[in-house]
CSV table of C-alpha atoms and ligand atoms in Angstrom, one decimal:
chain,number,residue,atom,x,y,z
A,1,MET,CA,13.2,51.9,-4.5
A,2,ALA,CA,16.7,50.9,-3.6
A,3,LYS,CA,15.6,47.3,-3.2
A,4,LYS,CA,14.0,47.3,-6.7
A,5,LYS,CA,17.2,48.5,-8.4
A,6,LYS,CA,18.9,45.3,-7.4
A,7,LYS,CA,16.7,43.4,-9.8
A,8,VAL,CA,18.7,44.2,-12.9
A,9,PRO,CA,22.1,43.0,-11.7
A,10,THR,CA,20.4,39.8,-10.4
A,11,ARG,CA,19.0,39.1,-13.8
A,12,ARG,CA,22.3,39.7,-15.4
A,13,LEU,CA,24.0,37.3,-12.9
A,14,ILE,CA,21.4,34.6,-13.7
A,15,GLN,CA,22.0,35.2,-17.4
A,16,LEU,CA,25.7,34.9,-17.1
A,17,PHE,CA,25.5,31.9,-14.8
A,18,TRP,CA,23.1,30.0,-17.0
A,19,ALA,CA,25.1,30.8,-20.2
A,20,ALA,CA,28.3,29.6,-18.5
A,21,ALA,CA,26.7,26.5,-16.8
A,22,SER,CA,24.9,25.3,-19.9
A,23,ASN,CA,28.1,25.6,-21.9
A,24,SER,CA,30.6,24.3,-19.4
A,25,TYR,CA,32.0,21.3,-21.2
A,26,VAL,CA,35.5,22.8,-21.2
A,27,THR,CA,37.2,19.8,-22.9
A,28,GLY,CA,35.0,20.5,-25.9
A,29,PHE,CA,36.6,24.0,-26.4
A,30,ALA,CA,40.1,22.6,-25.8
A,31,ALA,CA,39.8,19.7,-28.3
A,32,GLY,CA,37.1,21.0,-30.7
A,33,LYS,CA,34.8,18.1,-29.6
A,34,LEU,CA,31.2,17.9,-28.4
A,35,TYR,CA,29.8,16.6,-25.2
A,36,GLN,CA,28.1,13.3,-25.9
A,37,GLY,CA,26.4,12.4,-22.6
A,38,ASN,CA,22.8,11.8,-21.9
A,39,LEU,CA,22.1,15.3,-20.8
A,40,LYS,CA,21.9,16.2,-24.5
A,41,MET,CA,18.5,14.4,-24.6
A,42,VAL,CA,17.1,17.4,-22.9
A,43,CYS,CA,16.6,20.7,-24.7
A,44,ALA,CA,17.8,24.0,-23.2
A,45,PRO,CA,15.0,26.5,-22.8
A,46,GLY,CA,16.8,29.2,-24.8
A,47,LEU,CA,18.6,29.3,-28.2
A,48,ASN,CA,21.8,27.5,-27.6
A,49,CYS,CA,23.5,25.6,-30.4
A,50,TYR,CA,24.1,22.0,-29.6
A,51,SER,CA,27.2,22.0,-31.7
A,52,CYS,CA,28.8,24.6,-29.4
A,53,PRO,CA,31.8,22.7,-28.0
A,54,GLY,CA,30.8,23.5,-24.5
A,55,ALA,CA,27.0,22.8,-24.8
A,56,LEU,CA,25.6,20.3,-22.3
A,57,LEU,CA,22.0,20.5,-23.6
A,58,SER,CA,20.3,20.4,-26.9
A,59,CYS,CA,19.0,23.3,-28.9
A,60,PRO,CA,15.2,23.3,-29.0
A,61,ILE,CA,14.9,24.7,-32.5
A,62,GLY,CA,17.6,22.4,-33.9
A,63,SER,CA,16.0,19.4,-32.2
A,64,LEU,CA,12.6,20.4,-33.5
A,65,GLN,CA,13.9,20.5,-37.1
A,66,ALA,CA,15.8,17.3,-36.6
A,67,VAL,CA,12.7,15.4,-35.5
A,68,LEU,CA,10.3,17.0,-37.9
A,69,GLY,CA,12.7,16.5,-40.7
A,70,SER,CA,13.5,12.9,-39.8
A,71,LYS,CA,11.9,10.2,-41.9
A,72,SER,CA,10.8,8.3,-38.8
A,73,PHE,CA,8.6,11.0,-37.3
A,74,VAL,CA,5.8,13.1,-38.6
A,75,LEU,CA,5.4,15.2,-35.5
A,76,SER,CA,7.6,16.0,-32.6
A,77,THR,CA,5.6,15.5,-29.4
A,78,TYR,CA,8.7,15.5,-27.2
A,79,VAL,CA,10.2,18.8,-28.3
A,80,PHE,CA,6.8,20.5,-28.7
A,81,GLY,CA,5.9,19.2,-25.2
A,82,LEU,CA,9.1,20.7,-23.7
A,83,LEU,CA,8.6,24.0,-25.5
A,84,MET,CA,5.0,24.2,-24.3
A,85,LEU,CA,6.0,23.4,-20.8
A,86,PHE,CA,8.7,26.2,-20.8
A,87,GLY,CA,6.1,28.5,-22.4
A,88,ALA,CA,3.3,27.8,-20.0
A,89,VAL,CA,5.5,28.1,-16.9
A,90,LEU,CA,8.0,30.8,-17.9
A,91,GLY,CA,6.9,32.4,-21.2
A,92,ARG,CA,9.5,34.7,-22.6
A,93,MET,CA,11.2,34.9,-19.2
A,94,VAL,CA,13.4,32.3,-21.0
A,95,CYS,CA,14.5,35.2,-23.3
A,96,GLY,CA,15.1,37.6,-20.4
A,97,PHE,CA,17.0,35.2,-18.2
A,98,LEU,CA,18.0,31.9,-19.9
A,99,CYS,CA,19.1,32.6,-23.4
A,100,PRO,CA,22.8,33.1,-24.1
A,101,PHE,CA,22.2,34.7,-27.5
A,102,GLY,CA,19.7,37.2,-25.9
A,103,LEU,CA,22.4,38.0,-23.4
A,104,ILE,CA,25.0,38.6,-26.1
A,105,GLN,CA,22.7,41.1,-27.9
A,106,GLU,CA,22.0,42.9,-24.7
A,107,LEU,CA,25.7,43.3,-23.9
A,108,VAL,CA,26.4,44.6,-27.4
A,109,TYR,CA,23.6,47.1,-27.0
A,110,LYS,CA,25.3,48.4,-23.9
A,111,ILE,CA,28.2,49.6,-26.0
A,112,PRO,CA,27.9,53.4,-26.6
A,113,PHE,CA,26.9,54.1,-30.2
A,114,LEU,CA,26.1,57.2,-32.2
A,115,LYS,CA,22.4,56.6,-32.3
A,116,LYS,CA,20.2,54.2,-30.5
A,117,VAL,CA,17.0,53.4,-32.4
A,118,LYS,CA,14.0,52.3,-30.5
A,119,SER,CA,11.4,52.0,-33.2
A,120,PHE,CA,10.9,52.7,-36.9
A,121,LYS,CA,8.0,52.8,-39.4
A,122,ASN,CA,6.5,49.4,-39.9
A,123,ASP,CA,8.4,48.0,-36.9
A,124,GLY,CA,5.3,46.1,-35.8
A,125,TRP,CA,5.0,44.4,-39.2
A,126,ALA,CA,8.7,43.6,-39.3
A,127,ARG,CA,8.3,41.8,-35.9
A,128,ARG,CA,5.9,39.4,-37.6
A,129,LEU,CA,8.8,38.0,-39.6
A,130,LYS,CA,9.8,35.7,-36.8
A,131,TYR,CA,6.5,33.9,-37.1
A,132,VAL,CA,7.2,33.3,-40.8
A,133,VAL,CA,10.6,31.9,-39.9
A,134,LEU,CA,9.0,29.6,-37.3
A,135,ILE,CA,6.3,28.3,-39.6
A,136,LEU,CA,8.2,28.2,-42.8
A,137,LEU,CA,11.9,27.3,-42.0
A,138,VAL,CA,11.5,25.4,-38.7
A,139,ILE,CA,8.2,23.6,-39.2
A,140,THR,CA,7.0,23.4,-42.8
A,141,LEU,CA,10.1,22.9,-44.9
A,142,PRO,CA,11.6,20.1,-42.7
A,143,ILE,CA,8.3,18.3,-42.8
A,144,MET,CA,7.9,18.8,-46.6
A,145,PHE,CA,11.3,17.5,-47.5
A,146,SER,CA,11.6,14.6,-45.1
A,147,GLY,CA,10.5,11.9,-47.6
A,148,GLY,CA,13.1,9.2,-48.3
A,149,GLN,CA,15.8,10.9,-46.3
A,150,ASP,CA,16.3,13.3,-43.4
A,151,ALA,CA,15.6,16.9,-44.4
A,152,ASP,CA,18.0,19.8,-43.8
A,153,PRO,CA,17.5,22.0,-40.7
A,154,TYR,CA,16.7,25.0,-42.8
A,155,PHE,CA,16.8,27.6,-40.0
A,156,CYS,CA,20.2,26.3,-38.7
A,157,LYS,CA,21.6,26.0,-42.2
A,158,TYR,CA,20.6,29.4,-43.7
A,159,VAL,CA,19.9,31.8,-40.8
A,160,CYS,CA,20.9,31.0,-37.2
A,161,PRO,CA,23.6,33.5,-36.1
A,162,ALA,CA,23.8,31.7,-32.7
A,163,GLY,CA,25.1,28.6,-34.5
A,164,SER,CA,27.8,30.6,-36.3
A,165,LEU,CA,28.9,32.3,-33.1
A,166,GLU,CA,28.7,29.4,-30.7
A,167,ALA,CA,29.7,26.5,-33.1
A,168,GLY,CA,30.9,27.8,-36.4
A,169,ILE,CA,33.6,30.1,-35.3
A,170,PRO,CA,35.0,27.9,-32.4
A,171,HIS,CA,35.1,24.7,-34.5
A,172,VAL,CA,36.7,26.4,-37.5
A,173,LEU,CA,39.2,28.1,-35.2
A,174,CYS,CA,40.0,24.9,-33.5
A,175,ASP,CA,40.3,23.1,-36.8
A,176,ARG,CA,42.7,25.7,-38.1
A,177,LEU,CA,44.8,25.7,-35.0
A,178,GLN,CA,45.2,21.9,-35.2
A,179,ALA,CA,46.0,22.1,-38.9
A,180,GLY,CA,48.4,24.9,-38.1
A,181,LYS,CA,50.2,23.0,-35.4
A,182,GLN,CA,51.1,20.3,-38.0
A,183,VAL,CA,52.3,22.8,-40.6
A,184,VAL,CA,53.8,25.5,-38.4
A,185,ALA,CA,55.1,23.7,-35.4
A,186,PRO,CA,58.2,22.3,-37.2
A,187,LEU,CA,59.1,25.8,-38.2
A,188,ASP,CA,58.6,27.3,-34.8
A,189,SER,CA,61.9,26.9,-32.8
A,190,SER,CA,60.2,27.5,-29.5
A,191,GLY,CA,57.7,24.8,-30.1
A,192,SER,CA,54.8,27.1,-29.2
A,193,LEU,CA,52.2,28.1,-31.7
A,194,SER,CA,50.8,31.6,-31.9
A,195,LEU,CA,47.3,32.2,-33.0
A,196,GLN,CA,48.5,34.4,-35.8
A,197,SER,CA,50.9,31.9,-37.3
A,198,ALA,CA,48.3,29.2,-37.1
A,199,LEU,CA,45.6,31.2,-38.8
A,200,LEU,CA,47.2,33.4,-41.3
A,201,THR,CA,49.6,31.3,-43.3
A,202,PRO,CA,48.3,30.1,-46.7
A,203,GLU,CA,49.1,26.5,-45.8
A,204,THR,CA,46.9,26.6,-42.7
A,205,LEU,CA,44.0,28.4,-44.4
A,206,SER,CA,43.7,25.7,-47.0
A,207,MET,CA,44.5,22.8,-44.7
A,208,GLY,CA,41.8,22.1,-42.0
A,209,ARG,CA,39.3,19.3,-42.2
A,210,LEU,CA,36.4,21.8,-42.2
A,211,LYS,CA,36.1,23.3,-45.6
A,212,VAL,CA,34.8,26.8,-45.3
A,213,GLY,CA,32.6,28.0,-48.2
A,214,LEU,CA,30.0,30.5,-49.3
A,215,LEU,CA,27.4,29.2,-46.8
A,216,TYR,CA,29.8,29.7,-43.9
A,217,TRP,CA,30.5,33.3,-44.9
A,218,TRP,CA,26.8,33.9,-45.5
A,219,LYS,CA,26.0,32.9,-41.9
A,220,ILE,CA,29.0,34.9,-40.6
A,221,GLY,CA,27.5,37.8,-42.5
A,222,ILE,CA,24.1,37.4,-40.8
A,223,LEU,CA,25.9,37.2,-37.4
A,224,ALA,CA,28.0,40.3,-38.1
A,225,LEU,CA,24.8,42.2,-39.2
A,226,THR,CA,23.0,41.0,-36.1
A,227,LEU,CA,25.8,42.3,-33.8
A,228,LEU,CA,26.1,45.5,-35.8
A,229,ILE,CA,22.4,46.2,-35.5
A,230,SER,CA,22.5,45.2,-31.8
A,231,LEU,CA,24.7,48.3,-31.3
A,232,MET,CA,21.8,50.5,-32.4
A,233,THR,CA,18.7,48.7,-31.3
A,234,TYR,CA,17.8,46.4,-28.4
A,235,ARG,CA,17.8,42.6,-29.2
A,236,PRO,CA,17.1,42.9,-33.0
A,237,PHE,CA,17.3,39.1,-33.6
A,238,CYS,CA,14.8,38.5,-30.8
A,239,LYS,CA,12.5,41.2,-32.2
A,240,TYR,CA,12.5,40.2,-35.9
A,241,LEU,CA,13.9,36.7,-36.5
A,242,CYS,CA,14.0,34.3,-33.6
A,243,PRO,CA,11.5,31.4,-34.0
A,244,LEU,CA,11.9,30.5,-30.4
A,245,GLY,CA,11.0,33.9,-29.2
A,246,ALA,CA,8.0,33.8,-31.5
A,247,PHE,CA,6.9,30.5,-30.0
A,248,TYR,CA,7.3,31.6,-26.4
A,249,GLY,CA,5.6,34.9,-27.1
A,250,LEU,CA,2.3,33.0,-27.8
A,251,PHE,CA,2.4,31.8,-24.2
A,252,ASN,CA,3.2,35.2,-22.6
A,253,PRO,CA,-0.4,36.1,-21.9
A,254,LEU,CA,-0.9,33.0,-19.8
A,255,SER,CA,2.5,32.0,-18.5
A,256,LEU,CA,2.9,31.5,-14.8
A,257,TYR,CA,5.8,33.8,-14.6
A,258,ARG,CA,4.3,37.1,-15.6
A,259,LEU,CA,4.0,40.9,-15.2
A,260,LYS,CA,1.2,42.4,-13.2
A,261,TYR,CA,0.0,45.9,-13.5
A,262,HIS,CA,-1.5,47.5,-10.4
A,263,GLU,CA,-3.7,50.3,-11.6
A,264,ASN,CA,-4.3,51.6,-8.1
A,265,ALA,CA,-0.6,52.4,-7.6
A,266,CYS,CA,0.1,53.9,-11.1
A,267,ILE,CA,0.7,57.6,-11.4
A,268,HIS,CA,0.9,57.5,-15.2
A,269,CYS,CA,4.4,58.9,-15.5
A,270,SER,CA,5.3,56.8,-18.5
A,271,GLY,CA,8.5,55.7,-16.8
A,272,CYS,CA,7.9,52.1,-17.7
A,273,GLU,CA,7.2,52.8,-21.3
A,274,ASN,CA,10.4,54.8,-21.7
A,275,ALA,CA,12.4,52.1,-20.0
A,276,CYS,CA,11.1,49.2,-22.2
A,277,GLY,CA,13.7,48.2,-24.8
A,278,MET,CA,11.2,46.1,-26.6
A,279,GLY,CA,9.1,49.3,-27.3
A,280,LEU,CA,6.1,48.3,-25.3
A,281,ASP,CA,3.8,50.3,-23.0
A,282,PRO,CA,3.6,47.9,-20.1
A,283,VAL,CA,0.5,49.6,-18.8
A,284,ARG,CA,-1.6,48.9,-21.9
A,285,GLN,CA,0.4,45.9,-23.1
A,286,THR,CA,1.1,43.9,-20.0
A,287,ASN,CA,2.2,40.4,-20.9
A,288,HIS,CA,2.4,41.2,-24.6
A,289,ALA,CA,4.0,38.6,-26.8
A,290,GLU,CA,7.0,40.9,-27.3
A,291,CYS,CA,7.8,41.2,-23.6
A,292,VAL,CA,11.0,39.4,-22.8
A,293,ARG,CA,10.5,39.8,-19.0
A,294,CYS,CA,13.6,41.9,-18.6
A,295,GLY,CA,12.1,43.8,-15.7
A,296,ASP,CA,13.3,47.2,-16.8
A,297,CYS,CA,9.8,48.6,-16.5
A,298,VAL,CA,9.6,47.1,-13.0
A,299,ALA,CA,12.8,48.8,-12.0
A,300,ALA,CA,11.8,52.1,-13.6
A,301,CYS,CA,8.4,52.4,-11.9
A,302,PRO,CA,8.6,54.8,-8.9
A,303,THR,CA,5.5,53.4,-7.2
A,304,GLY,CA,5.9,49.6,-7.7
A,305,ALA,CA,2.8,49.6,-9.9
A,306,ILE,CA,4.3,46.8,-12.1
A,307,THR,CA,5.5,43.6,-10.5
A,308,MET,CA,7.0,40.6,-12.1
A,309,GLY,CA,7.3,37.0,-10.9
A,310,PHE,CA,5.4,33.8,-10.1
A,311,THR,CA,3.5,35.6,-7.4
A,312,HIS,CA,2.6,39.2,-6.9
A,313,LYS,CA,2.4,41.5,-3.8
A,314,LYS,CA,0.0,44.4,-4.0
A,315,PRO,CA,1.9,47.7,-3.8
A,316,ALA,CA,0.7,50.7,-1.8
A,317,GLU,CA,-2.0,52.8,-3.5
A,318,ARG,CA,-0.8,55.9,-5.3
A,319,PRO,CA,-1.0,59.2,-3.5
A,320,ALA,CA,-4.5,60.5,-4.2
A,321,ALA,CA,-3.2,64.0,-5.0
A,322,ARG,CA,-1.0,62.7,-7.8
A,323,GLY,CA,-3.5,60.4,-9.3
A,324,LYS,CA,-4.7,61.1,-12.8
A,325,THR,CA,-7.5,59.7,-14.9
A,326,PRO,CA,-6.8,56.1,-15.7
A,327,LEU,CA,-5.9,55.2,-19.2
A,328,LYS,CA,-8.3,53.4,-21.4
A,329,GLY,CA,-7.7,49.7,-21.7
A,330,GLU,CA,-5.7,49.5,-18.5
A,331,GLN,CA,-5.6,46.0,-17.1
A,332,SER,CA,-4.2,44.0,-14.3
B,1,MET,CA,6.8,56.7,-27.7
B,2,PRO,CA,5.3,53.2,-27.8
B,3,THR,CA,6.4,51.1,-30.7
B,4,LYS,CA,3.6,50.0,-33.0
B,5,THR,CA,4.0,46.4,-32.0
B,6,PRO,CA,1.6,43.7,-33.1
B,7,LYS,CA,-1.5,43.6,-30.9
B,8,SER,CA,-1.4,41.5,-27.8
B,9,THR,CA,-2.1,37.9,-28.5
B,10,GLY,CA,-5.0,37.9,-26.1
B,11,LYS,CA,-5.6,38.5,-22.4
B,12,PRO,CA,-7.7,35.8,-20.9
B,13,LYS,CA,-9.2,37.1,-17.6
B,14,ASP,CA,-8.1,34.1,-15.6
B,15,PRO,CA,-5.7,32.0,-17.6
B,16,LYS,CA,-5.1,29.6,-14.7
B,17,ALA,CA,-7.3,26.8,-16.1
B,18,LEU,CA,-5.9,27.1,-19.6
B,19,ARG,CA,-2.3,27.2,-18.2
B,20,ARG,CA,-3.0,24.0,-16.1
B,21,ALA,CA,-4.4,22.3,-19.1
B,22,LEU,CA,-1.4,23.3,-21.2
B,23,ILE,CA,1.0,22.1,-18.6
B,24,ALA,CA,-0.8,18.7,-18.3
B,25,LEU,CA,-0.9,18.4,-22.1
B,26,SER,CA,2.8,19.2,-22.4
B,27,LEU,CA,3.7,16.6,-19.8
B,28,GLY,CA,1.7,14.1,-21.7
B,29,LEU,CA,3.4,15.0,-24.9
B,30,ILE,CA,6.8,14.7,-23.4
B,31,VAL,CA,6.1,11.3,-21.9
B,32,TYR,CA,4.7,10.1,-25.2
B,33,GLY,CA,7.7,11.5,-27.1
B,34,ILE,CA,10.1,9.7,-24.7
B,35,TYR,CA,8.1,6.5,-25.0
B,36,SER,CA,8.1,6.6,-28.8
B,37,GLY,CA,11.9,7.0,-29.1
B,38,GLU,CA,12.0,10.6,-30.2
B,39,VAL,CA,14.7,11.5,-27.7
B,40,ASN,CA,17.1,9.2,-29.5
B,41,ILE,CA,16.8,11.4,-32.6
B,42,VAL,CA,17.4,14.5,-30.4
B,43,LEU,CA,20.4,12.9,-28.8
B,44,ARG,CA,21.8,11.6,-32.1
B,45,LYS,CA,21.6,15.0,-33.7
B,46,ALA,CA,23.1,16.7,-30.7
B,47,ILE,CA,26.2,14.6,-30.1
B,48,TYR,CA,27.6,14.8,-33.6
B,49,MET,CA,28.8,18.0,-35.1
B,50,CYS,CA,25.9,19.6,-37.0
B,51,LEU,CA,27.6,20.9,-40.2
B,52,GLU,CA,24.5,23.0,-41.1
B,53,CYS,CA,24.8,24.8,-37.8
B,54,ILE,CA,28.4,25.5,-38.3
B,55,GLY,CA,27.7,26.7,-41.9
B,56,ILE,CA,29.6,24.1,-43.9
B,57,GLY,CA,26.9,21.5,-44.4
C,1,LIG,S1,14.0,35.7,-28.8
C,1,LIG,FE1,15.3,33.9,-29.3
C,1,LIG,S2,17.5,34.7,-29.3
C,1,LIG,FE2,16.1,36.2,-28.2
C,1,LIG,S3,16.3,35.7,-26.1
C,1,LIG,FE3,14.4,34.6,-26.9
C,1,LIG,S4,15.1,32.6,-27.5
C,1,LIG,FE4,17.0,33.9,-27.3
C,2,LIG,S1,7.3,45.3,-20.7
C,2,LIG,FE1,8.8,45.4,-19.0
C,2,LIG,S2,9.6,43.3,-18.7
C,2,LIG,FE2,8.6,43.4,-20.7
C,2,LIG,S3,10.2,43.8,-22.2
C,2,LIG,FE3,9.3,45.8,-21.6
C,2,LIG,S4,10.6,46.5,-19.9
C,2,LIG,FE4,11.0,44.4,-20.2
């Protein structure tokens, strides 16, 4: 039991390490520039904006739209191949361990709030929205409008809150700071520039190179809404909108990294079901497309009846006296 | 209470063979994509600021 409890902090450490390591181009943050090395030929497994000043890798969803929307390619074998490889090996373990935006939503959900909502009427239907986003915004529209010129990346342009958080806000801040330095520095006797003076003067607000308009505030609105809803419900963007989560979910039933339910050890206490933030019953819905491999069910199970990993050790059988009639549809 | 999530996308009894086929296919697709120059588009898009991502494009 005590050994199992370690799993959660380990996952959090991996999440933090991966988010920091894959966005570790510090010069980018300091100068408002992007990393331009060859590593960017490779897509990160999770949703990570490639215009984030720190990003070392490419965003798979942005890359997919870029290739599908380019006039030189009809299909994207490279990006689809990478996504299939991640899906077949890891499935949505990517979501649970290797996605910075998933991590951010989880951390926001940890903040105490009046009411935490686990489910609502038609929740199941609402979760299908992410497949519409994937098929329509990420695949169909870029292909349709890639005639004489490159098509817009529709998901990035109109929806992606990760882009606003990781790229939009840092670049606009950096831009305003640089513009502010030119305007305010001569007035500042100490020669130092405070964030407030750089950002809030009418001169600086109208000066930067990056002209902020309605689209910017629309996307900031989506980001703010996502973070606000994350206070109440676990990973709302992952549940309802993320095209990458939708894609990896298709691979969950067959991915190498998976959950395994050991019927013989289960005492049907519903601990796993109560622990699952994605609203699943891991006993009946083992390796469901919605499972982000967070391992909360594994940690909650008192008998080790659910295991998660590339390989699985059989747990000890349940005490006979506590055994109940097995549920219908149980699976291993 | 369990959420009324969409039904599981299928539970092949032994997905090993399918998984291996998918991994082989994906490796083939990656190699073909590299060979056909797709990576250059990925790189070109990723090294310049994407104004759409930022929300000003
Ligand atoms: S669903 Fe999308 S945003 Fe959520 S963790 Fe997975 S890739 Fe990241
Ligand atoms: S089924 Fe388990 S691993 Fe999957 S999302 Fe729920 S708690 Fe996490």
